[in-house]
Coordinates of C-alpha atoms and ligand atoms in Angstrom, one line a residue:
X1 CA 176.4 53.3 117.1
X2 CA 176.0 52.8 121.0
X3 CA 174.1 48.7 121.3
X4 CA 171.4 50.9 123.3
X5 CA 170.7 53.5 120.4
X6 CA 170.4 50.8 117.6
X7 CA 168.5 49.0 120.0
X8 CA 166.1 52.0 120.7
X9 CA 166.0 52.4 117.2
X10 CA 165.0 48.8 116.1
X11 CA 162.7 48.3 118.5
X12 CA 160.8 51.7 117.2
X13 CA 160.6 49.9 113.5
X14 CA 159.7 47.1 115.3
X15 CA 157.6 47.6 117.6
X16 CA 155.8 51.2 117.5
X17 CA 153.0 51.5 114.9
X18 CA 154.4 53.1 111.8
X19 CA 153.4 57.0 112.7
X20 CA 152.8 57.1 108.6
X21 CA 149.8 54.7 109.5
X22 CA 148.6 56.1 113.0
X23 CA 149.7 57.8 116.4
X24 CA 149.5 56.3 120.0
X25 CA 146.5 58.1 122.1
X26 CA 146.4 57.7 126.1
X27 CA 142.8 58.9 127.4
X28 CA 142.4 58.5 131.1
X29 CA 138.3 57.1 132.0
X30 CA 137.6 57.8 135.9
X31 CA 134.7 56.0 136.6
X32 CA 132.9 57.9 139.7
X33 CA 130.0 59.3 140.7
X34 CA 128.2 62.6 140.0
X35 CA 125.6 64.7 140.9
X36 CA 123.2 65.6 138.1
X37 CA 120.2 67.2 138.5
X38 CA 117.5 66.0 135.5
X39 CA 113.4 65.5 135.8
X40 CA 113.3 67.7 138.9
X41 CA 115.4 65.3 140.9
X42 CA 119.1 65.6 141.6
X43 CA 120.4 62.2 141.7
X44 CA 123.8 60.5 141.8
X45 CA 125.1 58.5 138.7
X46 CA 127.6 56.2 137.7
X47 CA 129.6 58.7 135.6
X48 CA 133.0 58.8 133.4
X49 CA 135.0 61.9 134.4
X50 CA 132.2 63.3 136.3
X51 CA 130.5 64.3 133.0
X52 CA 126.9 62.6 131.6
X53 CA 127.6 61.6 129.0
X54 CA 130.8 60.2 128.8
X55 CA 133.4 62.4 127.2
X56 CA 134.1 61.7 123.7
X57 CA 136.7 60.1 122.7
X58 CA 138.7 60.7 119.3
X59 CA 141.2 59.0 117.0
X60 CA 141.9 58.5 113.4
X61 CA 141.6 55.2 111.6
X62 CA 145.4 53.9 112.4
X63 CA 145.7 54.7 115.4
X64 CA 146.7 52.6 118.7
X65 CA 144.6 53.6 121.8
X66 CA 145.4 53.2 125.7
X67 CA 142.5 53.7 127.8
X68 CA 142.9 53.6 131.6
X69 CA 140.3 53.2 133.1
X70 CA 140.2 53.7 136.6
X71 CA 137.5 52.2 139.4
X72 CA 136.3 55.1 141.9
X73 CA 132.6 53.4 142.6
X74 CA 131.7 50.7 144.7
X75 CA 130.5 49.1 141.8
X76 CA 132.7 46.2 139.7
X77 CA 133.4 47.9 136.4
X78 CA 134.3 47.0 132.8
X79 CA 133.9 49.3 129.5
X80 CA 132.8 48.0 126.0
X81 CA 134.3 49.5 122.8
X82 CA 131.3 48.9 120.8
X83 CA 131.8 48.0 117.2
X84 CA 135.6 48.6 117.4
X85 CA 136.9 45.0 115.9
X86 CA 139.5 44.6 118.0
X87 CA 141.8 42.5 115.8
X88 CA 143.8 40.3 117.7
X89 CA 143.2 42.3 120.8
X90 CA 139.7 40.2 122.3
X91 CA 141.7 40.9 125.6
X92 CA 140.7 44.8 125.4
X93 CA 137.1 44.3 124.3
X94 CA 135.4 44.5 127.7
X95 CA 132.3 42.3 128.1
X96 CA 132.5 41.1 131.8
X97 CA 133.3 37.7 132.5
X98 CA 133.3 37.1 128.8
X99 CA 136.6 39.0 127.7
X100 CA 137.6 40.2 131.1
X101 CA 137.0 39.8 134.9
X102 CA 135.3 43.1 136.0
X103 CA 137.6 45.9 137.2
X104 CA 137.1 46.4 140.7
X105 CA 136.6 49.5 143.0
X106 CA 140.1 51.0 143.6
X107 CA 141.5 49.0 139.9
X108 CA 142.3 50.1 137.2
X109 CA 142.9 48.5 133.8
X110 CA 144.5 50.0 130.2
X111 CA 142.2 48.8 127.4
X112 CA 145.0 48.9 124.3
X113 CA 143.8 48.2 120.9
X114 CA 144.8 49.6 117.7
X115 CA 141.7 50.6 115.0
X116 CA 142.4 48.9 111.6
X117 CA 140.2 49.6 109.1
X118 CA 137.4 51.4 110.6
X119 CA 136.4 55.0 110.4
X120 CA 133.2 56.7 111.7
X121 CA 130.9 57.0 115.1
X122 CA 130.9 54.2 117.3
X123 CA 130.3 54.4 121.2
X124 CA 131.7 53.0 124.9
X125 CA 130.0 52.1 127.1
X126 CA 129.7 49.9 130.6
X127 CA 129.4 46.0 129.7
X128 CA 128.1 44.9 133.0
X129 CA 124.5 44.6 134.6
X130 CA 122.9 47.3 133.7
X131 CA 125.6 49.7 134.4
X132 CA 125.9 51.4 130.7
X133 CA 122.5 52.8 132.0
X134 CA 124.6 56.2 132.6
X135 CA 128.3 55.0 131.4
X136 CA 128.8 55.6 127.9
X137 CA 130.2 58.2 125.6
X138 CA 130.6 58.6 122.1
X139 CA 134.0 57.1 120.1
X140 CA 135.0 59.4 116.8
X141 CA 136.7 58.1 114.0
X142 CA 138.3 60.2 112.0
X143 CA 139.9 58.8 108.6
X144 CA 143.1 59.0 108.3
X145 CA 145.0 62.5 107.8
X146 CA 144.7 63.5 104.5
X147 CA 141.8 61.0 103.2
X148 CA 138.4 62.8 102.6
X149 CA 134.9 61.7 103.2
X150 CA 133.1 59.9 100.4
X151 CA 130.5 62.8 101.1
X152 CA 130.8 66.5 100.9
X153 CA 133.3 68.1 103.7
X154 CA 130.8 68.9 106.5
X155 CA 130.8 72.4 108.1
X156 CA 130.5 71.1 111.5
X157 CA 130.3 67.6 113.4
X158 CA 127.8 67.1 115.9
X159 CA 127.4 63.7 117.6
X160 CA 123.9 63.2 119.2
X161 CA 123.6 60.1 121.7
X162 CA 120.3 58.8 122.7
X163 CA 120.2 57.6 126.7
X164 CA 117.4 56.7 128.3
X165 CA 116.8 58.6 132.0
X166 CA 114.8 57.2 134.8
X167 CA 114.3 59.0 138.3
X168 CA 114.7 55.4 140.2
X169 CA 118.3 55.7 139.3
X170 CA 119.1 57.4 142.6
X171 CA 118.5 53.8 144.3
X172 CA 119.8 52.0 141.0
X173 CA 122.8 53.5 141.4
X174 CA 122.8 53.0 144.9
X175 CA 122.7 49.4 144.2
X176 CA 122.8 49.3 139.9
X177 CA 121.5 45.5 139.7
X178 CA 118.6 46.3 141.4
X179 CA 116.4 47.0 138.6
X180 CA 117.4 43.8 136.8
X181 CA 117.5 41.8 140.1
X182 CA 113.9 42.8 141.6
X183 CA 112.8 41.8 138.0
X184 CA 114.6 38.5 137.8
X185 CA 113.7 37.6 141.6
X186 CA 110.1 38.7 140.6
X187 CA 110.2 37.3 137.6
X188 CA 108.5 39.9 135.9
X189 CA 109.6 43.2 133.4
X190 CA 111.7 45.6 134.8
X191 CA 111.0 48.9 135.3
X192 CA 110.5 51.0 132.2
X193 CA 112.4 54.5 131.7
X194 CA 110.6 57.9 133.0
X195 CA 112.2 60.0 129.5
X196 CA 114.5 59.4 126.7
X197 CA 117.7 62.0 126.3
X198 CA 119.8 63.6 123.6
X199 CA 123.2 64.2 125.0
X200 CA 121.9 63.3 128.4
X201 CA 119.1 66.4 128.2
X202 CA 115.2 65.3 128.0
X203 CA 114.4 68.3 126.6
X204 CA 110.8 70.4 127.1
X205 CA 108.3 67.8 126.7
X206 CA 109.3 66.7 130.4
X207 CA 108.3 68.1 133.5
X208 CA 111.0 70.3 134.8
X209 CA 113.5 69.8 132.0
X210 CA 113.1 72.8 129.4
X211 CA 116.2 74.3 130.4
X212 CA 118.0 70.7 130.0
X213 CA 117.5 70.8 126.5
X214 CA 119.5 69.8 123.4
X215 CA 120.0 72.7 121.1
X216 CA 121.5 72.5 117.7
X217 CA 122.3 76.0 116.5
X218 CA 123.3 76.7 112.9
X219 CA 123.6 78.4 110.4
X220 CA 121.7 78.6 106.9
X221 CA 122.7 77.6 103.9
X222 CA 125.8 75.0 105.3
X223 CA 125.5 71.3 105.4
X224 CA 126.3 69.1 109.2
X225 CA 127.2 66.0 110.1
X226 CA 125.4 64.5 112.7
X227 CA 126.9 61.5 114.5
X228 CA 123.7 59.6 116.1
X229 CA 124.1 56.7 118.3
X230 CA 121.7 54.8 120.6
X231 CA 122.8 53.6 123.5
X232 CA 119.6 53.7 125.0
X233 CA 119.1 50.1 127.4
X234 CA 115.9 48.7 125.9
X235 CA 114.3 50.9 122.8
X236 CA 115.0 51.5 119.6
X237 CA 114.6 54.9 118.3
X238 CA 112.6 56.9 115.1
X239 CA 114.3 60.4 114.9
X240 CA 113.2 63.2 112.8
X241 CA 114.0 66.9 112.5
X242 CA 110.7 69.1 111.6
X243 CA 110.8 70.3 108.1
X244 CA 114.0 68.8 107.4
X245 CA 115.2 65.9 105.2
X246 CA 118.6 64.3 106.1
X247 CA 120.9 62.1 104.1
X248 CA 121.8 58.7 105.7
X249 CA 125.9 58.7 105.1
X250 CA 126.9 55.8 107.5
X251 CA 126.0 52.9 109.5
X252 CA 127.8 51.3 112.2
X253 CA 131.1 53.3 111.3
X254 CA 130.6 51.2 107.4
X255 CA 129.6 54.0 104.7
X256 CA 126.7 53.5 103.1
X257 CA 125.2 54.3 99.4
X258 CA 123.5 57.5 100.7
X259 CA 119.9 58.0 100.5
X260 CA 117.5 61.3 102.0
X261 CA 114.6 60.4 104.4
X262 CA 112.2 62.2 106.8
X263 CA 112.7 59.4 109.5
X264 CA 115.5 57.3 110.6
X265 CA 115.1 54.0 113.0
X266 CA 117.9 53.7 115.0
X267 CA 118.4 50.8 117.4
X268 CA 120.1 50.4 120.6
X269 CA 124.0 49.4 119.6
X270 CA 123.4 51.1 116.4
X271 CA 124.6 54.3 115.0
X272 CA 124.0 56.3 112.0
X273 CA 125.5 59.7 110.4
X274 CA 123.3 61.9 108.4
X275 CA 124.0 65.0 106.5
X276 CA 121.7 67.9 107.4
X277 CA 121.9 70.8 105.0
X278 CA 120.4 74.0 106.4
X279 CA 117.7 76.2 104.5
X280 CA 119.7 78.7 102.5
X281 CA 118.3 81.5 104.1
X282 CA 116.6 82.4 107.7
X283 CA 113.4 80.8 108.3
X284 CA 112.3 82.8 110.9
X285 CA 111.8 80.0 113.1
X286 CA 112.5 77.0 114.7
X287 CA 112.3 73.1 114.6
X288 CA 111.9 70.1 116.9
X289 CA 114.4 67.4 116.6
X290 CA 112.5 64.5 118.2
X291 CA 113.2 60.5 118.8
X292 CA 110.2 58.5 120.4
X293 CA 110.6 54.5 120.6
X294 CA 109.7 51.8 118.2
X295 CA 108.0 49.0 120.2
X296 CA 106.7 45.6 118.8
X297 CA 106.6 43.6 122.4
X298 CA 104.0 43.0 124.3
X299 CA 105.8 44.1 127.9
X300 CA 104.9 48.3 129.1
X301 CA 107.4 50.4 127.6
X302 CA 108.2 54.2 127.7
X303 CA 106.6 56.0 125.2
X304 CA 107.7 59.2 125.7
X305 CA 109.3 61.4 123.1
X306 CA 112.5 62.9 123.8
X307 CA 112.8 66.4 121.9
X308 CA 116.0 69.1 121.0
X309 CA 116.0 71.7 118.9
X310 CA 117.1 73.0 115.9
X311 CA 118.0 76.8 115.9
X312 CA 118.9 79.0 113.6
X313 CA 121.3 81.7 114.1
X314 CA 119.6 85.5 113.1
X315 CA 121.2 87.3 110.3
X316 CA 123.0 90.4 112.1
X317 CA 120.7 92.9 110.6
X318 CA 117.6 91.4 110.7
X319 CA 115.0 92.8 113.6
X320 CA 115.3 91.0 116.6
X321 CA 113.2 88.6 117.6
X322 CA 113.4 86.3 120.8
X323 CA 114.0 82.7 120.4
X324 CA 110.9 82.3 122.5
X325 CA 108.6 84.3 120.1
X326 CA 109.5 82.4 116.9
X327 CA 107.0 79.4 115.5
X328 CA 108.0 76.0 116.6
X329 CA 107.7 73.2 114.1
X330 CA 107.3 69.4 115.4
X331 CA 108.0 66.7 113.1
X332 CA 105.3 64.0 112.4
X333 CA 107.1 60.5 113.9
X334 CA 105.4 57.1 112.7
X335 CA 103.6 55.1 115.0
X336 CA 104.8 53.3 117.8
X337 CA 104.4 49.6 115.7
X338 CA 105.2 50.9 112.1
X339 CA 106.9 47.8 111.4
X340 CA 106.4 48.6 107.7
X341 CA 108.6 51.9 107.9
X342 CA 111.3 49.2 109.6
X343 CA 111.3 47.0 106.8
X344 CA 111.3 49.7 104.0
X345 CA 113.9 51.7 106.1
X346 CA 116.4 48.4 106.6
X347 CA 115.7 47.9 103.0
X348 CA 117.3 51.3 102.4
X349 CA 120.5 50.9 103.9
X350 CA 123.3 49.7 101.1
X351 CA 126.8 49.4 101.5
X352 CA 128.6 51.9 99.8
X353 CA 130.6 49.7 98.0
X354 CA 132.9 51.5 95.8
X355 CA 136.4 51.0 94.8
X356 CA 137.7 52.7 97.8
X357 CA 135.5 50.8 100.0
X358 CA 134.1 47.6 98.1
X359 CA 131.4 45.4 100.4
X360 CA 133.3 42.2 100.4
X361 CA 130.6 39.9 100.9
X362 CA 131.8 36.3 101.9
X363 CA 130.2 34.8 98.6
X364 CA 131.5 31.2 100.1
X365 CA 130.2 29.5 103.1
X366 CA 132.2 27.0 104.8
X367 CA 129.3 27.0 107.6
X368 CA 125.6 27.8 108.3
X369 CA 124.0 28.0 111.1
X370 CA 120.0 28.8 112.3
X371 CA 119.7 30.2 115.2
X372 CA 116.1 31.5 117.2
X373 CA 116.2 34.5 118.7
X374 CA 112.7 35.1 121.3
X375 CA 111.5 34.9 125.1
X376 CA 110.7 31.9 126.8
X377 CA 109.9 31.0 130.4
X378 CA 112.1 29.3 133.3
X379 CA 109.7 27.8 136.2
X380 CA 109.2 30.3 139.0
X381 CA 111.7 29.1 141.6
X382 CA 110.3 31.3 145.0
X383 CA 111.0 28.9 147.8
X384 CA 108.4 30.0 150.3
X385 CA 105.6 29.2 147.9
X386 CA 105.5 32.8 146.6
X387 CA 104.3 33.5 143.3
X388 CA 105.7 34.9 140.3
X389 CA 105.1 37.9 138.0
X390 CA 106.3 36.3 134.9
X391 CA 103.7 35.5 132.1
X392 CA 101.7 33.5 134.5
X393 CA 102.4 33.2 138.7
X394 CA 104.4 29.8 138.5
X395 CA 106.8 31.2 135.8
X396 CA 109.4 34.0 135.0
X397 CA 110.1 35.4 131.9
X398 CA 113.3 33.9 130.0
X399 CA 115.1 34.7 126.7
X400 CA 117.1 33.1 124.7
X401 CA 119.1 31.9 121.5
X402 CA 118.3 28.6 120.3
X403 CA 116.5 28.2 123.2
X404 CA 119.4 28.0 125.7
X405 CA 119.3 31.3 127.9
X406 CA 122.7 31.7 128.5
X407 CA 124.1 31.3 131.7
X408 CA 126.8 34.3 132.8
X409 CA 129.9 32.5 134.2
X410 CA 131.7 33.5 137.2
X411 CA 135.5 33.2 135.6
X412 CA 135.9 35.2 132.1
X413 CA 135.3 32.7 129.1
X414 CA 138.5 34.2 126.9
X415 CA 140.9 33.6 129.9
X416 CA 139.4 30.0 130.7
X417 CA 140.0 29.3 127.0
X418 CA 144.0 31.3 126.9
X419 CA 145.1 29.3 130.0
X420 CA 143.5 25.6 129.1
X421 CA 140.8 25.8 131.6
X422 CA 137.7 26.0 130.3
X423 CA 136.8 22.6 132.1
X424 CA 133.4 23.5 133.9
X425 CA 133.3 27.4 132.9
X426 CA 131.8 26.3 129.2
X427 CA 130.4 23.7 127.3
X428 CA 131.9 24.2 123.3
X429 CA 128.9 22.9 122.1
X430 CA 126.3 25.4 121.2
X431 CA 123.8 23.2 118.3
X432 CA 124.1 24.7 115.0
X433 CA 120.4 24.7 114.5
X434 CA 117.4 24.2 116.9
X435 CA 117.1 21.2 118.6
X436 CA 113.6 20.5 118.4
X437 CA 112.1 22.7 115.2
X438 CA 108.6 23.8 115.7
X439 CA 106.5 27.1 113.6
X440 CA 108.4 29.5 114.9
X441 CA 106.5 32.3 114.1
X442 CA 103.3 30.5 114.6
X443 CA 101.0 29.3 117.1
X444 CA 103.5 29.1 120.1
X445 CA 104.3 25.7 121.2
X446 CA 102.7 24.3 124.6
X447 CA 106.3 24.0 126.4
X448 CA 107.9 27.5 126.5
X449 CA 110.3 26.5 129.0
X450 CA 113.8 27.6 128.0
X451 CA 117.2 25.3 129.0
X452 CA 120.0 27.2 130.6
X453 CA 123.8 27.1 130.1
X454 CA 127.1 28.5 129.1
X455 CA 127.6 27.1 125.8
X456 CA 129.9 28.4 123.0
X457 CA 130.2 27.6 119.4
X458 CA 133.6 27.0 118.2
X459 CA 135.0 28.3 114.9
X460 CA 138.4 27.6 113.1
X461 CA 140.1 30.6 112.0
X462 CA 139.1 32.2 108.9
X463 CA 135.9 30.3 108.4
X464 CA 133.2 32.2 106.2
X465 CA 129.9 31.8 108.1
X466 CA 126.5 32.5 107.4
X467 CA 123.9 33.0 110.6
X468 CA 120.3 32.8 110.3
X469 CA 118.3 34.8 113.6
X470 CA 114.8 33.7 113.4
X471 CA 112.7 35.8 115.7
X472 CA 110.2 33.3 117.5
X473 CA 106.6 34.3 118.2
X474 CA 106.7 32.4 122.1
X475 CA 105.5 35.3 124.5
X476 CA 104.8 37.5 121.6
X477 CA 107.0 38.5 118.5
X478 CA 109.3 41.2 118.7
X479 CA 112.3 43.0 117.1
X480 CA 115.5 42.0 118.7
X481 CA 118.4 44.4 117.7
X482 CA 121.2 41.7 117.9
X483 CA 124.7 42.6 118.4
X484 CA 127.9 40.8 117.8
X485 CA 131.3 41.3 119.1
X486 CA 134.9 41.7 117.1
X487 CA 133.4 41.8 113.8
X488 CA 131.4 43.5 111.4
X489 CA 128.8 41.6 109.0
X490 CA 127.1 41.5 106.1
X491 CA 122.8 41.5 106.5
X492 CA 122.9 39.5 103.3
X493 CA 119.0 38.9 103.5
X494 CA 116.0 39.6 105.4
X495 CA 112.4 39.0 105.4
X496 CA 109.1 38.2 107.5
X497 CA 107.5 34.9 108.8
X498 CA 109.9 31.6 108.9
X499 CA 112.5 31.7 107.1
X500 CA 112.7 29.3 104.2
X501 CA 116.0 28.1 103.6
X502 CA 114.7 26.9 99.9
X503 CA 113.3 30.0 98.4
X504 CA 114.9 32.8 100.9
X505 CA 118.6 32.1 99.8
X506 CA 118.1 33.4 96.3
X507 CA 116.7 36.4 97.0
X508 CA 120.4 37.4 99.4
X509 CA 122.0 40.5 98.1
X510 CA 125.8 39.5 98.0
X511 CA 126.7 43.2 95.8
X512 CA 125.7 45.5 97.9
X513 CA 124.7 44.6 101.7
X514 CA 124.8 46.5 104.7
X515 CA 127.9 45.9 106.6
X516 CA 127.4 46.5 110.5
X517 CA 127.6 45.0 114.1
X518 CA 124.3 45.4 115.0
X519 CA 121.2 44.3 113.0
X520 CA 117.4 44.5 114.0
X521 CA 116.0 41.2 113.9
X522 CA 112.3 41.7 112.5
X523 CA 109.5 41.1 114.3
X524 CA 108.2 38.1 113.7
X525 CA 110.8 37.7 110.9
X526 CA 114.3 36.5 110.2
X527 CA 117.8 38.4 109.2
X528 CA 120.5 36.4 107.6
X529 CA 124.4 37.6 108.2
X530 CA 127.7 37.0 106.7
X531 CA 130.8 37.4 108.1
X532 CA 134.6 35.9 107.8
X533 CA 136.0 34.9 111.4
X534 CA 138.9 36.0 110.8
X535 CA 139.9 37.4 114.4
X536 CA 140.8 34.8 117.2
X537 CA 139.1 35.4 120.6
X538 CA 135.7 34.7 122.8
X539 CA 133.2 37.5 121.0
X540 CA 130.5 38.2 122.5
X541 CA 126.7 38.2 120.6
X542 CA 123.6 39.3 122.1
X543 CA 120.1 41.5 121.8
X544 CA 121.4 45.0 122.5
X545 CA 117.8 45.5 124.2
X546 CA 119.2 45.2 128.4
X547 CA 116.4 43.6 129.7
X548 CA 116.7 41.0 126.8
X549 CA 120.2 40.4 127.6
X550 CA 119.7 39.8 131.3
X551 CA 117.3 36.9 130.6
X552 CA 119.8 35.2 128.7
X553 CA 119.3 36.2 125.0
X554 CA 123.0 36.0 124.7
X555 CA 125.8 33.5 123.3
X556 CA 129.5 33.2 122.5
X557 CA 131.6 32.5 119.6
X558 CA 135.1 31.3 120.0
X559 CA 137.4 31.7 117.2
X560 CA 140.7 29.6 117.2
X561 CA 144.0 30.9 116.4
X562 CA 145.0 30.5 112.8
X563 CA 148.7 29.0 112.0
X564 CA 150.3 32.0 111.3
X565 CA 152.0 34.3 114.0
X566 CA 149.9 37.4 112.8
X567 CA 146.5 34.7 113.0
X568 CA 146.4 34.5 116.7
X569 CA 145.3 36.3 119.6
X570 CA 147.6 39.2 121.1
X571 CA 149.5 37.7 124.6
X572 CA 147.1 38.4 127.8
X573 CA 148.1 41.8 129.0
X574 CA 149.8 41.9 132.7
X575 CA 147.1 44.3 134.2
X576 CA 144.0 41.8 133.1
X577 CA 141.8 41.9 136.0
X578 CA 140.9 38.8 137.9
X579 CA 138.1 37.3 139.0
Ligands
C2O601 CU1 127.3 47.5 122.7 CU2 127.6 44.0 124.3 O1 127.3 45.4 123.4

């Protein structure tokens, strides 16, 4: 055999993923401006491949993805594959200034990662400034070929991605940081959106939008898999379909113990797969599918309702009634601040924990952490005696984890760590519990000022972590959907009020807790999670309400390499963008 052939064969065997386990899929995402007409206006949005929402990416568990992202817009760009574990491939995770420098205008970057041990619904979104407002799309990970779902095979699968829309996004996109920059300058809250959308469509309850309605056309007597994704910027959403119950079968690309419900709650950053069983025969009616926010904070929010329509196909021989003349039912949705529903719903979510899909909850814990999450203030920094529009006219809104409002670095943390040049970029000393303890959910302390810094928590490879996240009532209690990059975690406990380290751990669920990548820390309460730090790299953790992230409710974990070759971060790609 010729030497080159031997070499070719060997390198196939050694370097390429075994075809029995997966294939390599190539995608190109062109980030460009795209005109969209919504809510009575045509606006030019930053979008993907001229589509809004962006195209759906499909892969199977075990596949390698090579996704070339090309930046054709004036703004810096980076894309995050939300919920993908990125085992040893942290370079492809995407958050700007955390794992990479942004892709500049006219440049491109190939995100290269393999999907290991995951299947279900996830999504991708821009991870810089507020660009994820319009730059997002579904990721569908099918099980390996020949492996069935642990539930009846659906007749059809339908992604439904929730977003937010705003008439001001014309100027917003001309200058994408405008909304949040304006807010950070005045110190007040940013503009709220004008509408929610399903697959980019606001639906008939908004002006000029009846023609922009998401319609789900179904046949009677069939089962549909609805892949719900909350890509909204700032709002947790209730969702319900009139006169139908649904079965929840998956959350954040993890199978759950199926349960039936009329309404689901989904936070930004979360995904939920539902089985919808249609009526056994043609119902001579249509049904609204609506979503509106669950809001616990004190600030203003968009309290409008997005509606799609569930339409049954008419039987061939039936007398034709125009769809317009059919009765249209509306679902009943919980009150905007129904914290009780939120608690009950999250209690129903349990890992499937079957033989095939066990819940590998870490039973022993190496390190315990207690972080507070919540709002706070910084002093008004206006030079020429202008007042601010924060909670008072001498303060601006801020947000923090353990009272540290995270300052974005100007160099990417992962690159700084990897090249041994972290001096002056970050401090490896994030506190393991609050420096000044107080009654977190009681009367707020007099001093509500946060400190600032770029502090990371350093973990040895394979550390088993327990983290309690405690909401604070400083400037009002509020539910915070906390998202951790690079890992799934188990939500072993949650409750209201202050976490009690003596009593509460006794009630932790270590058998079938929900495993996910984004957890709603209850308003005025706490959530306890566990995860195994088996993925070397720098991993962002933040509130998935964009306004809170911008205000500083974010930090990063630095997981060190292990000793073995397969416990180390892969080398940095040659085309990694530079700052
Ligand atoms: Cu979906 Cu760091 O985000």
